[in-house]
mmCIF file of C-alpha atoms in Angstrom:
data_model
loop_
_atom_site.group_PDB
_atom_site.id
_atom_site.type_symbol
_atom_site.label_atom_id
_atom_site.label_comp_id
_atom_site.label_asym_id
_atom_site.label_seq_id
_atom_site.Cartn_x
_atom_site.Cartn_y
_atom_site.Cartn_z
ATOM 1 C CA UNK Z 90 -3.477 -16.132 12.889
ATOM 2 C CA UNK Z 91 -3.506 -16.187 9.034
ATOM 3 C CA UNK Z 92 -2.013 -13.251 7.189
ATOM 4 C CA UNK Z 93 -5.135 -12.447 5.734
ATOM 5 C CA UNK Z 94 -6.697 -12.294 9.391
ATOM 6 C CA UNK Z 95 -4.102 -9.933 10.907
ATOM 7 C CA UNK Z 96 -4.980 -7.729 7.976
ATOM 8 C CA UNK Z 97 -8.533 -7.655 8.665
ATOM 9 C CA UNK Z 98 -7.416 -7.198 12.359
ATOM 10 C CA UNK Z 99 -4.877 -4.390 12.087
ATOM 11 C CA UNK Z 100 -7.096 -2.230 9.232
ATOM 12 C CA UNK Z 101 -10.419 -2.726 11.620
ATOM 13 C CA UNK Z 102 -8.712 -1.525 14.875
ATOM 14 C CA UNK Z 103 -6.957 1.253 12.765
ATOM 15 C CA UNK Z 104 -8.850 4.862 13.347
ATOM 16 C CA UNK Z 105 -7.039 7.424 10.554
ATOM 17 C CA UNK Z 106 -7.841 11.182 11.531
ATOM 18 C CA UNK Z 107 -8.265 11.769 7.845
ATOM 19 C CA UNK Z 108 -11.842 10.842 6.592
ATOM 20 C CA UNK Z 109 -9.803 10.032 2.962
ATOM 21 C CA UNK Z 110 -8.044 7.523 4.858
ATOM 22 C CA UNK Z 111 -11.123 6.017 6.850
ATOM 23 C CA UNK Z 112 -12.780 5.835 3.180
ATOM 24 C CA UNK Z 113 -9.386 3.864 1.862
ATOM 25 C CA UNK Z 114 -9.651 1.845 4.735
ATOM 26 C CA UNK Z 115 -13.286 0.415 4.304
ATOM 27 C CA UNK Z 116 -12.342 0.330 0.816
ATOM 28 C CA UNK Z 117 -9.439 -2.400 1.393
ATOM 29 C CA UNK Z 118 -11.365 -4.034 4.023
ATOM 30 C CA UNK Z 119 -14.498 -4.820 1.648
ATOM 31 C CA UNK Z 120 -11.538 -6.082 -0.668
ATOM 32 C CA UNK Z 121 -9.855 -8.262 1.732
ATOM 33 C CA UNK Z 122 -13.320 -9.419 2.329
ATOM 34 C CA UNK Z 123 -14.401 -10.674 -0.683
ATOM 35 C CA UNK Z 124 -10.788 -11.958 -1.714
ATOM 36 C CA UNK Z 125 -9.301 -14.836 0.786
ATOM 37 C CA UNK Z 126 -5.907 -14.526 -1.347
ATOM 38 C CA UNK Z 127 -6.002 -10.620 -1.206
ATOM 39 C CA UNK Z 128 -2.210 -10.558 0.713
ATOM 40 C CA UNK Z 129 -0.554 -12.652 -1.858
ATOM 41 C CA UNK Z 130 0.865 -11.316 -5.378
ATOM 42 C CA UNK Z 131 -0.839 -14.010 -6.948
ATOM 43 C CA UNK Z 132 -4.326 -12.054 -6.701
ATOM 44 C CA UNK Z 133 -4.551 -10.336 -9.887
ATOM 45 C CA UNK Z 134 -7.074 -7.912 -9.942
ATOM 46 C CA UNK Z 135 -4.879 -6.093 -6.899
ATOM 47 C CA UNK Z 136 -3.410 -7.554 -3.499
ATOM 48 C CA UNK Z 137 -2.104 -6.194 -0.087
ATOM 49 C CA UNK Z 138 1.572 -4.967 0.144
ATOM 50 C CA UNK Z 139 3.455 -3.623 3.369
ATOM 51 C CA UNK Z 140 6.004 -0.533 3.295
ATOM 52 C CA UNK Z 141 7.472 1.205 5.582
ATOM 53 C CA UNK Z 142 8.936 5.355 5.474
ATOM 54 C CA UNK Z 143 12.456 3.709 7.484
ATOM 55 C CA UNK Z 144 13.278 6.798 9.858
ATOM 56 C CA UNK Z 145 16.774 7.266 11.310
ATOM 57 C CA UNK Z 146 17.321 7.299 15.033
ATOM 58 C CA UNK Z 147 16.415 11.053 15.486
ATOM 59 C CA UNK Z 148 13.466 10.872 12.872
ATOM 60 C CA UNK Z 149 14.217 13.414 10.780
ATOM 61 C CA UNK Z 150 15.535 11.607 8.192
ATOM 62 C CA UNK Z 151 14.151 8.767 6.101
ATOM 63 C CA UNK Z 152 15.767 6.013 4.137
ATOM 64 C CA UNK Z 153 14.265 5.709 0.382
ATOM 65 C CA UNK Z 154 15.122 3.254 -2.275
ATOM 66 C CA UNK Z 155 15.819 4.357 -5.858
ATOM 67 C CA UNK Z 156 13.754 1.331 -7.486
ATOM 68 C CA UNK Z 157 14.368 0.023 -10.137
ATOM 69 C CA UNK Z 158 10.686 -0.841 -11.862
ATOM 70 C CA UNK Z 159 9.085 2.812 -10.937
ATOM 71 C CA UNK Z 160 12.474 4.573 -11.601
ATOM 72 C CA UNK Z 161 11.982 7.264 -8.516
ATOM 73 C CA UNK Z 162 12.613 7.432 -4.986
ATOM 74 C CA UNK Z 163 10.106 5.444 -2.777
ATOM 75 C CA UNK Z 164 9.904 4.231 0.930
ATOM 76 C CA UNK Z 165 10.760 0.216 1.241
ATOM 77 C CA UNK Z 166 8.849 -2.316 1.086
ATOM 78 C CA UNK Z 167 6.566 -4.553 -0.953
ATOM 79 C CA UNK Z 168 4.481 -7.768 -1.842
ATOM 80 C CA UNK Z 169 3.561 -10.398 1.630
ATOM 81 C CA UNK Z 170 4.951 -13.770 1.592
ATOM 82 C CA UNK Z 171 3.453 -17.016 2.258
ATOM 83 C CA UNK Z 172 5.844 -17.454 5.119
ATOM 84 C CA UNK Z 173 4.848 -13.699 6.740
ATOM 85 C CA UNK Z 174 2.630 -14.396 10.282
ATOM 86 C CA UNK Z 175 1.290 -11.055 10.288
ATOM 87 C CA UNK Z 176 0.980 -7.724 8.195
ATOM 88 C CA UNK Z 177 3.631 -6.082 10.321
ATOM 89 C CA UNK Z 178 6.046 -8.519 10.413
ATOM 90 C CA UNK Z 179 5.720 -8.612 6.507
ATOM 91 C CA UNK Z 180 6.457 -4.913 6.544
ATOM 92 C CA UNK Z 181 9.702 -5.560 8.761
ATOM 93 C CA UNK Z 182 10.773 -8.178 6.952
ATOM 94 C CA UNK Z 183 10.831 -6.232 3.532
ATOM 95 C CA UNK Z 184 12.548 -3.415 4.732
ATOM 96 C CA UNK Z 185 15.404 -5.452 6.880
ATOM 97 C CA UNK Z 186 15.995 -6.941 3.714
ATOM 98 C CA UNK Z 187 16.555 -4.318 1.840
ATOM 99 C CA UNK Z 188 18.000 -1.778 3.939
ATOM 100 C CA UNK Z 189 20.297 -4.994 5.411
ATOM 101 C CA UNK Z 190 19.759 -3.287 8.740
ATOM 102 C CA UNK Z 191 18.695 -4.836 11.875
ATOM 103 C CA UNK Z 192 17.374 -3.946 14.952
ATOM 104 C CA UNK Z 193 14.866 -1.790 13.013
ATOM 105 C CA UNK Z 194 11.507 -1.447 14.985
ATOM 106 C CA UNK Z 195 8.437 -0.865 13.618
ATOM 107 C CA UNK Z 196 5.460 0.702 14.823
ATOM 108 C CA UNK Z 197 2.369 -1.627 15.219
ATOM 109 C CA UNK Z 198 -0.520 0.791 13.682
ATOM 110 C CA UNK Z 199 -0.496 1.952 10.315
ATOM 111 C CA UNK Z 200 0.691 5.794 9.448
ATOM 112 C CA UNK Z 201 -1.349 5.359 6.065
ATOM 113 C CA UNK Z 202 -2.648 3.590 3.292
ATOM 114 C CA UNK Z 203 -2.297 4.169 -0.890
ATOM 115 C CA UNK Z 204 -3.646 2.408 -3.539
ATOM 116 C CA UNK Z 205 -1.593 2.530 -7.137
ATOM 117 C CA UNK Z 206 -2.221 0.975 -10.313
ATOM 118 C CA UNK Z 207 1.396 -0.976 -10.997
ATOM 119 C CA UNK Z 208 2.700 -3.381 -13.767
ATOM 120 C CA UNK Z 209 4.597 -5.284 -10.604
ATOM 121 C CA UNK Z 210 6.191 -9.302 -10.986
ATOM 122 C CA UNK Z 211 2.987 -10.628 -11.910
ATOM 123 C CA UNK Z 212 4.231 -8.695 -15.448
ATOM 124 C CA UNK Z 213 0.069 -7.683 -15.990
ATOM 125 C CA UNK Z 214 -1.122 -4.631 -14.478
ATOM 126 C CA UNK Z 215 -2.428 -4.648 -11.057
ATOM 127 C CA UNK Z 216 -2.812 -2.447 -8.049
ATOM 128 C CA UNK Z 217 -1.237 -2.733 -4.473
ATOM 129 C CA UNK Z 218 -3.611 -1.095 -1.442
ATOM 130 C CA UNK Z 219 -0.027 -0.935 0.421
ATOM 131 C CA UNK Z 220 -0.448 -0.546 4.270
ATOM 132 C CA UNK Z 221 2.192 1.807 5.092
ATOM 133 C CA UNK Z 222 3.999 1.882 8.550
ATOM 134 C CA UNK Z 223 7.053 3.535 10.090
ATOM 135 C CA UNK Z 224 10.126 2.207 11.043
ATOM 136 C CA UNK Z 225 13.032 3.491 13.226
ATOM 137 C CA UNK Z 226 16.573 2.569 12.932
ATOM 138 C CA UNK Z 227 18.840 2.597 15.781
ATOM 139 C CA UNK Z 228 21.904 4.811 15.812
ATOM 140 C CA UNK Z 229 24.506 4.590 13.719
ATOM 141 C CA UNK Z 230 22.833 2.378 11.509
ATOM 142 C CA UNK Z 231 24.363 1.365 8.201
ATOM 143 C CA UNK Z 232 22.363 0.536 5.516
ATOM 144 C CA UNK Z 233 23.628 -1.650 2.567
ATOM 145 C CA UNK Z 234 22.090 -1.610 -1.112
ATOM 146 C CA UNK Z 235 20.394 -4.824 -2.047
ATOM 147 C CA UNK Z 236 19.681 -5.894 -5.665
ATOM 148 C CA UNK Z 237 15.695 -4.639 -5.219
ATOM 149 C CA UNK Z 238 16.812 -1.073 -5.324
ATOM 150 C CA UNK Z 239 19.643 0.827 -7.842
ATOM 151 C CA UNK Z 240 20.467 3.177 -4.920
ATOM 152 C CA UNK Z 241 19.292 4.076 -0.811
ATOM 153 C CA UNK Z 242 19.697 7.022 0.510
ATOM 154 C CA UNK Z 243 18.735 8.892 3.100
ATOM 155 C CA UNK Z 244 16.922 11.892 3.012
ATOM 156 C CA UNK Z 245 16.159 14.945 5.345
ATOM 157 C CA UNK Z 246 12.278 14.237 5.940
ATOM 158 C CA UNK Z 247 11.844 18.175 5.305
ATOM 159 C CA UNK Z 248 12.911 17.803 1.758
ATOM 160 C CA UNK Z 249 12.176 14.501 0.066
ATOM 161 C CA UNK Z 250 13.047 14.110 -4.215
ATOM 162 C CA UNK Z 251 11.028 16.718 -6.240
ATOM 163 C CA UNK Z 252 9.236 14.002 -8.072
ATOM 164 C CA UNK Z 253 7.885 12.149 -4.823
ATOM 165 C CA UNK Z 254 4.627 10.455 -5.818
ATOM 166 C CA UNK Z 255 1.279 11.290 -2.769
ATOM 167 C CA UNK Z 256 1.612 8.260 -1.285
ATOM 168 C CA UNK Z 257 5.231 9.044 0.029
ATOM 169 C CA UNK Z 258 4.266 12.386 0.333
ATOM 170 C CA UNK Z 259 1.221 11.259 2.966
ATOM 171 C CA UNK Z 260 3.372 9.113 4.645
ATOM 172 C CA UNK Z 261 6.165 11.438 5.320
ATOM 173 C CA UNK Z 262 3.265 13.912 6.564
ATOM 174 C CA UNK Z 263 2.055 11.012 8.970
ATOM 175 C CA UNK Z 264 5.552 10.581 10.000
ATOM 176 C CA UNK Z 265 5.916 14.741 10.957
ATOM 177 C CA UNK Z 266 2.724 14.346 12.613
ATOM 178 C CA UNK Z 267 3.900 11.464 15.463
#
């Protein structure tokens, strides 16, 4: 299965409660539709990223990266590679490498989706429809601080950074709800 396809496959079998995030999601279908590159950077006029809220082992606290292009605490995660199989293991794979913790696990459905306008590597501006999931860390987990964030941290869940942006914000509420 192409990247693209497990896309399709995991937005189509996805039912959100919210009818905002039902809307989103035939939005970024119709996109991934009409756009075979949709899931790589290289698709200018917006393209698919995967992030993940990184919970720790008793889920009431999540792991955010201070990044370094938006300048404010975000969940991890970010643009598909060529070499990702599927959506979700894209979203793993971005936030192993930059928590530098393994044995995270992820779950398979999405908690939510966000579209943002973003001036991201392409160095134009763009938008990413991320797919968001959550992630659990085992116990005892230690993250490290790679050079695609100034700082991690974790964070009660409870009380996230005053100047968290609605996408975090929705996906910390999705996270409270499971």
């Amino acid at each position: 299965m192409s990247l693209h396809a497990s896309a399709v496959e995991v937005l189509s079998a996805w039912r959100p409660a919210d009818p905002g995030q039902d809307s989103l999601r035939h939005a970024v279908l119709a996109f991934l539709d009409a756009r075979p590159d949709a899931c790589m950077r290289a698709s200018v006029p917006g393209h698919i990223t995967a992030s993940a809220l990184v919970l720790d082992h008793t889920g009431s606290q999540a792991l955010l990266t201070l990044h370094p292009r938006i300048g404010r605490w975000v969940q991890l995660g970010g643009h598909c590679e060529p070499e990702d199989e599927t959506l979700i293991a894209a979203a793993l794979r971005e936030t192993t490498e930059e928590s530098g913790i393994s044995g995270l696990t992820i779950s398979p459905e999405p908690a939510a989706l966000h579209v943002h306008p973003v001036t991201c590597s392409l160095g134009v501006p763009t938008r990413h429809l991320d797919v968001q999931f959550i992630v659990h860390a085992p116990a005892g987990a230690q993250f490290v601080c790679s050079d695609e964030s100034l700082d991690l941290r974790w964070w009660p869940l409870a009380e996230l950074p005053d100047d968290t942006d609605y996408g975090l914000a929705q996906l910390a509420a999705a996270a409270k709800a499971r």
